């Protein structure tokens, strides 16, 4: 299994921006960001399965979040703009082999420890 380390979380005011970084210990076909807020189910935020796709986004991320992948360094970035208080959650990076729906947690076999994002109103 690939090891994943997230960074870049923090506290920001509504309307602000953050960039999350996921560093993988090796190459993996699919990389994704998920998030989970207290008392809520884990939600697929965005994912990519190769360097040629533009990324797949959950409804909450469309138009505000952007993925970028550096395959040479096995790094996945998530640029989050126009953040809202409802974006507050623990954000997790996940890696998988491309089996299953790209934004389903069942499609991923490796998970990072998470990075906390808090958006104040």
PDB file of N, CA, C and O in Angstrom, residues 46-110:
ATOM      1  N   UNK A  46     -13.036  15.461  -4.625  1.00  0.00           N
ATOM      2  CA  UNK A  46     -12.472  15.542  -5.971  1.00  0.00           C
ATOM      3  C   UNK A  46     -11.503  14.396  -6.173  1.00  0.00           C
ATOM      4  O   UNK A  46     -10.917  13.910  -5.209  1.00  0.00           O
ATOM      5  N   UNK A  47     -11.337  13.975  -7.419  1.00  0.00           N
ATOM      6  CA  UNK A  47     -10.467  12.834  -7.697  1.00  0.00           C
ATOM      7  C   UNK A  47      -9.932  12.910  -9.112  1.00  0.00           C
ATOM      8  O   UNK A  47     -10.526  13.534  -9.995  1.00  0.00           O
ATOM      9  N   UNK A  48      -8.805  12.235  -9.317  1.00  0.00           N
ATOM     10  CA  UNK A  48      -8.226  12.132 -10.645  1.00  0.00           C
ATOM     11  C   UNK A  48      -7.580  10.764 -10.793  1.00  0.00           C
ATOM     12  O   UNK A  48      -7.016  10.245  -9.830  1.00  0.00           O
ATOM     13  N   UNK A  49      -7.682  10.202 -11.996  1.00  0.00           N
ATOM     14  CA  UNK A  49      -7.129   8.863 -12.213  1.00  0.00           C
ATOM     15  C   UNK A  49      -5.978   8.836 -13.201  1.00  0.00           C
ATOM     16  O   UNK A  49      -5.445   7.776 -13.467  1.00  0.00           O
ATOM     17  N   UNK A  50      -5.621   9.925 -13.782  1.00  0.00           N
ATOM     18  CA  UNK A  50      -4.411   9.952 -14.597  1.00  0.00           C
ATOM     19  C   UNK A  50      -4.086  11.402 -14.909  1.00  0.00           C
ATOM     20  O   UNK A  50      -4.869  12.298 -14.623  1.00  0.00           O
ATOM     21  N   UNK A  51      -2.946  11.590 -15.521  1.00  0.00           N
ATOM     22  CA  UNK A  51      -2.486  12.954 -15.737  1.00  0.00           C
ATOM     23  C   UNK A  51      -3.232  13.653 -16.855  1.00  0.00           C
ATOM     24  O   UNK A  51      -3.035  14.848 -17.075  1.00  0.00           O
ATOM     25  N   UNK A  52      -4.100  12.913 -17.529  1.00  0.00           N
ATOM     26  CA  UNK A  52      -4.773  13.494 -18.684  1.00  0.00           C
ATOM     27  C   UNK A  52      -6.188  13.959 -18.399  1.00  0.00           C
ATOM     28  O   UNK A  52      -6.776  14.661 -19.207  1.00  0.00           O
ATOM     29  N   UNK A  53      -6.727  13.523 -17.265  1.00  0.00           N
ATOM     30  CA  UNK A  53      -8.090  13.965 -17.016  1.00  0.00           C
ATOM     31  C   UNK A  53      -8.075  15.265 -16.223  1.00  0.00           C
ATOM     32  O   UNK A  53      -7.094  15.598 -15.571  1.00  0.00           O
ATOM     33  N   UNK A  54      -9.148  15.999 -16.316  1.00  0.00           N
ATOM     34  CA  UNK A  54      -9.225  17.307 -15.662  1.00  0.00           C
ATOM     35  C   UNK A  54      -9.763  17.191 -14.249  1.00  0.00           C
ATOM     36  O   UNK A  54      -9.898  18.190 -13.564  1.00  0.00           O
ATOM     37  N   UNK A  55     -10.041  15.955 -13.841  1.00  0.00           N
ATOM     38  CA  UNK A  55     -10.526  15.764 -12.485  1.00  0.00           C
ATOM     39  C   UNK A  55     -12.033  15.648 -12.421  1.00  0.00           C
ATOM     40  O   UNK A  55     -12.744  16.130 -13.301  1.00  0.00           O
ATOM     41  N   UNK A  56     -12.463  14.946 -11.398  1.00  0.00           N
ATOM     42  CA  UNK A  56     -13.893  14.773 -11.151  1.00  0.00           C
ATOM     43  C   UNK A  56     -14.198  15.429  -9.818  1.00  0.00           C
ATOM     44  O   UNK A  56     -13.441  15.270  -8.864  1.00  0.00           O
ATOM     45  N   UNK A  57     -15.284  16.151  -9.762  1.00  0.00           N
ATOM     46  CA  UNK A  57     -15.601  16.938  -8.577  1.00  0.00           C
ATOM     47  C   UNK A  57     -16.988  16.620  -8.039  1.00  0.00           C
ATOM     48  O   UNK A  57     -17.937  16.446  -8.814  1.00  0.00           O
ATOM     49  N   UNK A  58     -17.078  16.574  -6.711  1.00  0.00           N
ATOM     50  CA  UNK A  58     -18.380  16.468  -6.100  1.00  0.00           C
ATOM     51  C   UNK A  58     -19.128  17.782  -6.230  1.00  0.00           C
ATOM     52  O   UNK A  58     -18.519  18.830  -6.491  1.00  0.00           O
ATOM     53  N   UNK A  59     -20.412  17.734  -6.027  1.00  0.00           N
ATOM     54  CA  UNK A  59     -21.229  18.930  -6.209  1.00  0.00           C
ATOM     55  C   UNK A  59     -20.767  20.086  -5.338  1.00  0.00           C
ATOM     56  O   UNK A  59     -20.803  21.246  -5.760  1.00  0.00           O
ATOM     57  N   UNK A  60     -20.306  19.791  -4.149  1.00  0.00           N
ATOM     58  CA  UNK A  60     -19.896  20.863  -3.235  1.00  0.00           C
ATOM     59  C   UNK A  60     -18.613  21.548  -3.678  1.00  0.00           C
ATOM     60  O   UNK A  60     -18.311  22.656  -3.244  1.00  0.00           O
ATOM     61  N   UNK A  61     -17.851  20.887  -4.530  1.00  0.00           N
ATOM     62  CA  UNK A  61     -16.549  21.416  -4.945  1.00  0.00           C
ATOM     63  C   UNK A  61     -16.575  22.106  -6.306  1.00  0.00           C
ATOM     64  O   UNK A  61     -15.684  22.895  -6.617  1.00  0.00           O
ATOM     65  N   UNK A  62     -17.558  21.799  -7.105  1.00  0.00           N
ATOM     66  CA  UNK A  62     -17.594  22.326  -8.467  1.00  0.00           C
ATOM     67  C   UNK A  62     -17.600  23.845  -8.487  1.00  0.00           C
ATOM     68  O   UNK A  62     -18.365  24.485  -7.777  1.00  0.00           O
ATOM     69  N   UNK A  63     -16.693  24.406  -9.290  1.00  0.00           N
ATOM     70  CA  UNK A  63     -16.623  25.852  -9.442  1.00  0.00           C
ATOM     71  C   UNK A  63     -15.796  26.560  -8.386  1.00  0.00           C
ATOM     72  O   UNK A  63     -15.505  27.745  -8.535  1.00  0.00           O
ATOM     73  N   UNK A  64     -15.421  25.872  -7.333  1.00  0.00           N
ATOM     74  CA  UNK A  64     -14.636  26.506  -6.257  1.00  0.00           C
ATOM     75  C   UNK A  64     -13.308  25.820  -6.004  1.00  0.00           C
ATOM     76  O   UNK A  64     -12.341  26.462  -5.612  1.00  0.00           O
ATOM     77  N   UNK A  65     -13.257  24.519  -6.181  1.00  0.00           N
ATOM     78  CA  UNK A  65     -12.051  23.737  -5.902  1.00  0.00           C
ATOM     79  C   UNK A  65     -11.425  23.263  -7.208  1.00  0.00           C
ATOM     80  O   UNK A  65     -12.139  22.957  -8.168  1.00  0.00           O
ATOM     81  N   UNK A  66     -10.086  23.150  -7.201  1.00  0.00           N
ATOM     82  CA  UNK A  66      -9.376  22.694  -8.390  1.00  0.00           C
ATOM     83  C   UNK A  66      -8.281  21.714  -7.995  1.00  0.00           C
ATOM     84  O   UNK A  66      -7.502  21.996  -7.087  1.00  0.00           O
ATOM     85  N   UNK A  67      -8.241  20.602  -8.719  1.00  0.00           N
ATOM     86  CA  UNK A  67      -7.188  19.606  -8.505  1.00  0.00           C
ATOM     87  C   UNK A  67      -5.996  19.901  -9.395  1.00  0.00           C
ATOM     88  O   UNK A  67      -6.158  20.385 -10.513  1.00  0.00           O
ATOM     89  N   UNK A  68      -4.811  19.521  -8.878  1.00  0.00           N
ATOM     90  CA  UNK A  68      -3.617  19.530  -9.713  1.00  0.00           C
ATOM     91  C   UNK A  68      -2.757  18.364  -9.260  1.00  0.00           C
ATOM     92  O   UNK A  68      -2.637  18.101  -8.065  1.00  0.00           O
ATOM     93  N   UNK A  69      -2.176  17.663 -10.221  1.00  0.00           N
ATOM     94  CA  UNK A  69      -1.394  16.469  -9.887  1.00  0.00           C
ATOM     95  C   UNK A  69      -0.019  16.580 -10.505  1.00  0.00           C
ATOM     96  O   UNK A  69       0.123  16.863 -11.696  1.00  0.00           O
ATOM     97  N   UNK A  70       0.985  16.352  -9.688  1.00  0.00           N
ATOM     98  CA  UNK A  70       2.374  16.312 -10.136  1.00  0.00           C
ATOM     99  C   UNK A  70       2.800  14.855 -10.103  1.00  0.00           C
ATOM    100  O   UNK A  70       3.186  14.334  -9.058  1.00  0.00           O
ATOM    101  N   UNK A  71       2.726  14.191 -11.247  1.00  0.00           N
ATOM    102  CA  UNK A  71       3.042  12.763 -11.283  1.00  0.00           C
ATOM    103  C   UNK A  71       4.519  12.496 -11.024  1.00  0.00           C
ATOM    104  O   UNK A  71       4.882  11.455 -10.493  1.00  0.00           O
ATOM    105  N   UNK A  72       5.363  13.415 -11.395  1.00  0.00           N
ATOM    106  CA  UNK A  72       6.780  13.218 -11.178  1.00  0.00           C
ATOM    107  C   UNK A  72       7.149  13.145  -9.706  1.00  0.00           C
ATOM    108  O   UNK A  72       8.084  12.449  -9.311  1.00  0.00           O
ATOM    109  N   UNK A  73       6.370  13.865  -8.885  1.00  0.00           N
ATOM    110  CA  UNK A  73       6.634  13.897  -7.448  1.00  0.00           C
ATOM    111  C   UNK A  73       5.573  13.131  -6.657  1.00  0.00           C
ATOM    112  O   UNK A  73       5.621  13.123  -5.436  1.00  0.00           O
ATOM    113  N   UNK A  74       4.628  12.528  -7.339  1.00  0.00           N
ATOM    114  CA  UNK A  74       3.522  11.803  -6.668  1.00  0.00           C
ATOM    115  C   UNK A  74       2.816  12.701  -5.658  1.00  0.00           C
ATOM    116  O   UNK A  74       2.622  12.324  -4.487  1.00  0.00           O
ATOM    117  N   UNK A  75       2.450  13.888  -6.083  1.00  0.00           N
ATOM    118  CA  UNK A  75       1.777  14.857  -5.222  1.00  0.00           C
ATOM    119  C   UNK A  75       0.450  15.262  -5.849  1.00  0.00           C
ATOM    120  O   UNK A  75       0.368  15.483  -7.059  1.00  0.00           O
ATOM    121  N   UNK A  76      -0.549  15.367  -5.014  1.00  0.00           N
ATOM    122  CA  UNK A  76      -1.860  15.852  -5.433  1.00  0.00           C
ATOM    123  C   UNK A  76      -2.195  17.095  -4.626  1.00  0.00           C
ATOM    124  O   UNK A  76      -2.071  17.097  -3.402  1.00  0.00           O
ATOM    125  N   UNK A  77      -2.606  18.132  -5.336  1.00  0.00           N
ATOM    126  CA  UNK A  77      -2.986  19.378  -4.682  1.00  0.00           C
ATOM    127  C   UNK A  77      -4.488  19.581  -4.815  1.00  0.00           C
ATOM    128  O   UNK A  77      -5.104  19.182  -5.809  1.00  0.00           O
ATOM    129  N   UNK A  78      -5.045  20.260  -3.829  1.00  0.00           N
ATOM    130  CA  UNK A  78      -6.439  20.702  -3.921  1.00  0.00           C
ATOM    131  C   UNK A  78      -6.483  22.185  -3.567  1.00  0.00           C
ATOM    132  O   UNK A  78      -6.272  22.549  -2.411  1.00  0.00           O
ATOM    133  N   UNK A  79      -6.706  23.004  -4.579  1.00  0.00           N
ATOM    134  CA  UNK A  79      -6.849  24.435  -4.351  1.00  0.00           C
ATOM    135  C   UNK A  79      -8.306  24.717  -4.037  1.00  0.00           C
ATOM    136  O   UNK A  79      -9.194  24.419  -4.848  1.00  0.00           O
ATOM    137  N   UNK A  80      -8.549  25.288  -2.872  1.00  0.00           N
ATOM    138  CA  UNK A  80      -9.915  25.562  -2.434  1.00  0.00           C
ATOM    139  C   UNK A  80     -10.110  27.064  -2.318  1.00  0.00           C
ATOM    140  O   UNK A  80      -9.433  27.720  -1.519  1.00  0.00           O
ATOM    141  N   UNK A  81     -11.015  27.585  -3.118  1.00  0.00           N
ATOM    142  CA  UNK A  81     -11.313  29.012  -3.113  1.00  0.00           C
ATOM    143  C   UNK A  81     -12.736  29.263  -2.656  1.00  0.00           C
ATOM    144  O   UNK A  81     -13.573  28.356  -2.665  1.00  0.00           O
ATOM    145  N   UNK A  82     -13.012  30.490  -2.274  1.00  0.00           N
ATOM    146  CA  UNK A  82     -14.363  30.900  -1.844  1.00  0.00           C
ATOM    147  C   UNK A  82     -14.904  29.916  -0.819  1.00  0.00           C
ATOM    148  O   UNK A  82     -16.027  29.420  -0.918  1.00  0.00           O
ATOM    149  N   UNK A  83     -14.091  29.678   0.201  1.00  0.00           N
ATOM    150  CA  UNK A  83     -14.475  28.702   1.211  1.00  0.00           C
ATOM    151  C   UNK A  83     -15.676  29.176   2.018  1.00  0.00           C
ATOM    152  O   UNK A  83     -15.858  30.381   2.246  1.00  0.00           O
ATOM    153  N   UNK A  84     -16.469  28.180   2.445  1.00  0.00           N
ATOM    154  CA  UNK A  84     -17.680  28.444   3.202  1.00  0.00           C
ATOM    155  C   UNK A  84     -17.611  27.718   4.547  1.00  0.00           C
ATOM    156  O   UNK A  84     -16.895  26.718   4.667  1.00  0.00           O
ATOM    157  N   UNK A  85     -18.340  28.178   5.542  1.00  0.00           N
ATOM    158  CA  UNK A  85     -18.330  27.458   6.828  1.00  0.00           C
ATOM    159  C   UNK A  85     -18.699  25.980   6.683  1.00  0.00           C
ATOM    160  O   UNK A  85     -18.166  25.147   7.426  1.00  0.00           O
ATOM    161  N   UNK A  86     -19.551  25.666   5.735  1.00  0.00           N
ATOM    162  CA  UNK A  86     -19.936  24.264   5.537  1.00  0.00           C
ATOM    163  C   UNK A  86     -18.828  23.412   4.924  1.00  0.00           C
ATOM    164  O   UNK A  86     -18.975  22.194   4.803  1.00  0.00           O
ATOM    165  N   UNK A  87     -17.721  24.032   4.544  1.00  0.00           N
ATOM    166  CA  UNK A  87     -16.552  23.275   4.080  1.00  0.00           C
ATOM    167  C   UNK A  87     -15.716  22.771   5.250  1.00  0.00           C
ATOM    168  O   UNK A  87     -14.752  22.020   5.052  1.00  0.00           O
ATOM    169  N   UNK A  88     -16.047  23.189   6.454  1.00  0.00           N
ATOM    170  CA  UNK A  88     -15.309  22.761   7.630  1.00  0.00           C
ATOM    171  C   UNK A  88     -15.410  21.250   7.788  1.00  0.00           C
ATOM    172  O   UNK A  88     -16.504  20.690   7.835  1.00  0.00           O
ATOM    173  N   UNK A  89     -14.254  20.588   7.843  1.00  0.00           N
ATOM    174  CA  UNK A  89     -14.203  19.130   7.922  1.00  0.00           C
ATOM    175  C   UNK A  89     -12.759  18.685   8.034  1.00  0.00           C
ATOM    176  O   UNK A  89     -11.832  19.476   7.827  1.00  0.00           O
ATOM    177  N   UNK A  90     -12.579  17.408   8.316  1.00  0.00           N
ATOM    178  CA  UNK A  90     -11.268  16.775   8.162  1.00  0.00           C
ATOM    179  C   UNK A  90     -11.187  16.312   6.712  1.00  0.00           C
ATOM    180  O   UNK A  90     -12.101  15.637   6.223  1.00  0.00           O
ATOM    181  N   UNK A  91     -10.104  16.683   6.065  1.00  0.00           N
ATOM    182  CA  UNK A  91      -9.902  16.329   4.666  1.00  0.00           C
ATOM    183  C   UNK A  91      -8.870  15.213   4.570  1.00  0.00           C
ATOM    184  O   UNK A  91      -7.776  15.320   5.136  1.00  0.00           O
ATOM    185  N   UNK A  92      -9.234  14.168   3.834  1.00  0.00           N
ATOM    186  CA  UNK A  92      -8.389  12.994   3.698  1.00  0.00           C
ATOM    187  C   UNK A  92      -7.980  12.784   2.251  1.00  0.00           C
ATOM    188  O   UNK A  92      -8.786  12.931   1.332  1.00  0.00           O
ATOM    189  N   UNK A  93      -6.744  12.374   2.076  1.00  0.00           N
ATOM    190  CA  UNK A  93      -6.270  11.954   0.771  1.00  0.00           C
ATOM    191  C   UNK A  93      -6.412  10.445   0.681  1.00  0.00           C
ATOM    192  O   UNK A  93      -6.211   9.732   1.676  1.00  0.00           O
ATOM    193  N   UNK A  94      -6.754   9.947  -0.504  1.00  0.00           N
ATOM    194  CA  UNK A  94      -6.935   8.518  -0.694  1.00  0.00           C
ATOM    195  C   UNK A  94      -6.317   8.090  -2.013  1.00  0.00           C
ATOM    196  O   UNK A  94      -6.283   8.852  -2.981  1.00  0.00           O
ATOM    197  N   UNK A  95      -5.838   6.845  -2.056  1.00  0.00           N
ATOM    198  CA  UNK A  95      -5.222   6.297  -3.262  1.00  0.00           C
ATOM    199  C   UNK A  95      -5.871   4.966  -3.599  1.00  0.00           C
ATOM    200  O   UNK A  95      -6.204   4.181  -2.707  1.00  0.00           O
ATOM    201  N   UNK A  96      -6.030   4.720  -4.892  1.00  0.00           N
ATOM    202  CA  UNK A  96      -6.660   3.477  -5.301  1.00  0.00           C
ATOM    203  C   UNK A  96      -6.309   3.104  -6.727  1.00  0.00           C
ATOM    204  O   UNK A  96      -5.655   3.880  -7.440  1.00  0.00           O
ATOM    205  N   UNK A  97      -6.786   1.927  -7.125  1.00  0.00           N
ATOM    206  CA  UNK A  97      -6.448   1.400  -8.437  1.00  0.00           C
ATOM    207  C   UNK A  97      -7.461   1.647  -9.517  1.00  0.00           C
ATOM    208  O   UNK A  97      -7.352   1.127 -10.617  1.00  0.00           O
ATOM    209  N   UNK A  98      -8.480   2.450  -9.249  1.00  0.00           N
ATOM    210  CA  UNK A  98      -9.427   2.785 -10.306  1.00  0.00           C
ATOM    211  C   UNK A  98     -10.624   1.876 -10.410  1.00  0.00           C
ATOM    212  O   UNK A  98     -11.389   1.973 -11.366  1.00  0.00           O
ATOM    213  N   UNK A  99     -10.835   1.010  -9.432  1.00  0.00           N
ATOM    214  CA  UNK A  99     -12.012   0.129  -9.468  1.00  0.00           C
ATOM    215  C   UNK A  99     -13.139   0.769  -8.667  1.00  0.00           C
ATOM    216  O   UNK A  99     -12.960   1.120  -7.520  1.00  0.00           O
ATOM    217  N   UNK A 100     -14.296   0.881  -9.275  1.00  0.00           N
ATOM    218  CA  UNK A 100     -15.415   1.482  -8.582  1.00  0.00           C
ATOM    219  C   UNK A 100     -15.596   2.937  -8.959  1.00  0.00           C
ATOM    220  O   UNK A 100     -14.800   3.526  -9.699  1.00  0.00           O
ATOM    221  N   UNK A 101     -16.653   3.540  -8.412  1.00  0.00           N
ATOM    222  CA  UNK A 101     -16.932   4.940  -8.705  1.00  0.00           C
ATOM    223  C   UNK A 101     -15.824   5.827  -8.156  1.00  0.00           C
ATOM    224  O   UNK A 101     -15.405   5.671  -7.004  1.00  0.00           O
ATOM    225  N   UNK A 102     -15.380   6.756  -8.963  1.00  0.00           N
ATOM    226  CA  UNK A 102     -14.187   7.537  -8.624  1.00  0.00           C
ATOM    227  C   UNK A 102     -14.359   8.375  -7.373  1.00  0.00           C
ATOM    228  O   UNK A 102     -13.378   8.702  -6.704  1.00  0.00           O
ATOM    229  N   UNK A 103     -15.573   8.735  -7.007  1.00  0.00           N
ATOM    230  CA  UNK A 103     -15.798   9.530  -5.807  1.00  0.00           C
ATOM    231  C   UNK A 103     -16.405   8.713  -4.668  1.00  0.00           C
ATOM    232  O   UNK A 103     -16.922   9.279  -3.710  1.00  0.00           O
ATOM    233  N   UNK A 104     -16.308   7.408  -4.790  1.00  0.00           N
ATOM    234  CA  UNK A 104     -16.771   6.535  -3.711  1.00  0.00           C
ATOM    235  C   UNK A 104     -15.590   6.078  -2.883  1.00  0.00           C
ATOM    236  O   UNK A 104     -14.565   5.656  -3.427  1.00  0.00           O
ATOM    237  N   UNK A 105     -15.713   6.125  -1.577  1.00  0.00           N
ATOM    238  CA  UNK A 105     -14.605   5.702  -0.717  1.00  0.00           C
ATOM    239  C   UNK A 105     -14.269   4.228  -0.916  1.00  0.00           C
ATOM    240  O   UNK A 105     -13.135   3.805  -0.646  1.00  0.00           O
ATOM    241  N   UNK A 106     -15.222   3.446  -1.412  1.00  0.00           N
ATOM    242  CA  UNK A 106     -14.974   2.023  -1.646  1.00  0.00           C
ATOM    243  C   UNK A 106     -13.939   1.783  -2.735  1.00  0.00           C
ATOM    244  O   UNK A 106     -13.399   0.676  -2.841  1.00  0.00           O
ATOM    245  N   UNK A 107     -13.656   2.782  -3.552  1.00  0.00           N
ATOM    246  CA  UNK A 107     -12.709   2.627  -4.650  1.00  0.00           C
ATOM    247  C   UNK A 107     -11.262   2.836  -4.210  1.00  0.00           C
ATOM    248  O   UNK A 107     -10.345   2.684  -5.013  1.00  0.00           O
ATOM    249  N   UNK A 108     -11.036   3.133  -2.933  1.00  0.00           N
ATOM    250  CA  UNK A 108      -9.701   3.492  -2.466  1.00  0.00           C
ATOM    251  C   UNK A 108      -9.244   2.564  -1.351  1.00  0.00           C
ATOM    252  O   UNK A 108     -10.027   2.190  -0.473  1.00  0.00           O
ATOM    253  N   UNK A 109      -7.968   2.223  -1.409  1.00  0.00           N
ATOM    254  CA  UNK A 109      -7.424   1.249  -0.470  1.00  0.00           C
ATOM    255  C   UNK A 109      -6.421   1.836   0.509  1.00  0.00           C
ATOM    256  O   UNK A 109      -6.091   1.207   1.501  1.00  0.00           O
ATOM    257  N   UNK A 110      -5.924   3.030   0.222  1.00  0.00           N
ATOM    258  CA  UNK A 110      -4.952   3.658   1.112  1.00  0.00           C
ATOM    259  C   UNK A 110      -5.482   5.033   1.503  1.00  0.00           C
ATOM    260  O   UNK A 110      -5.988   5.774   0.645  1.00  0.00           O
TER     261      UNK A 110
END
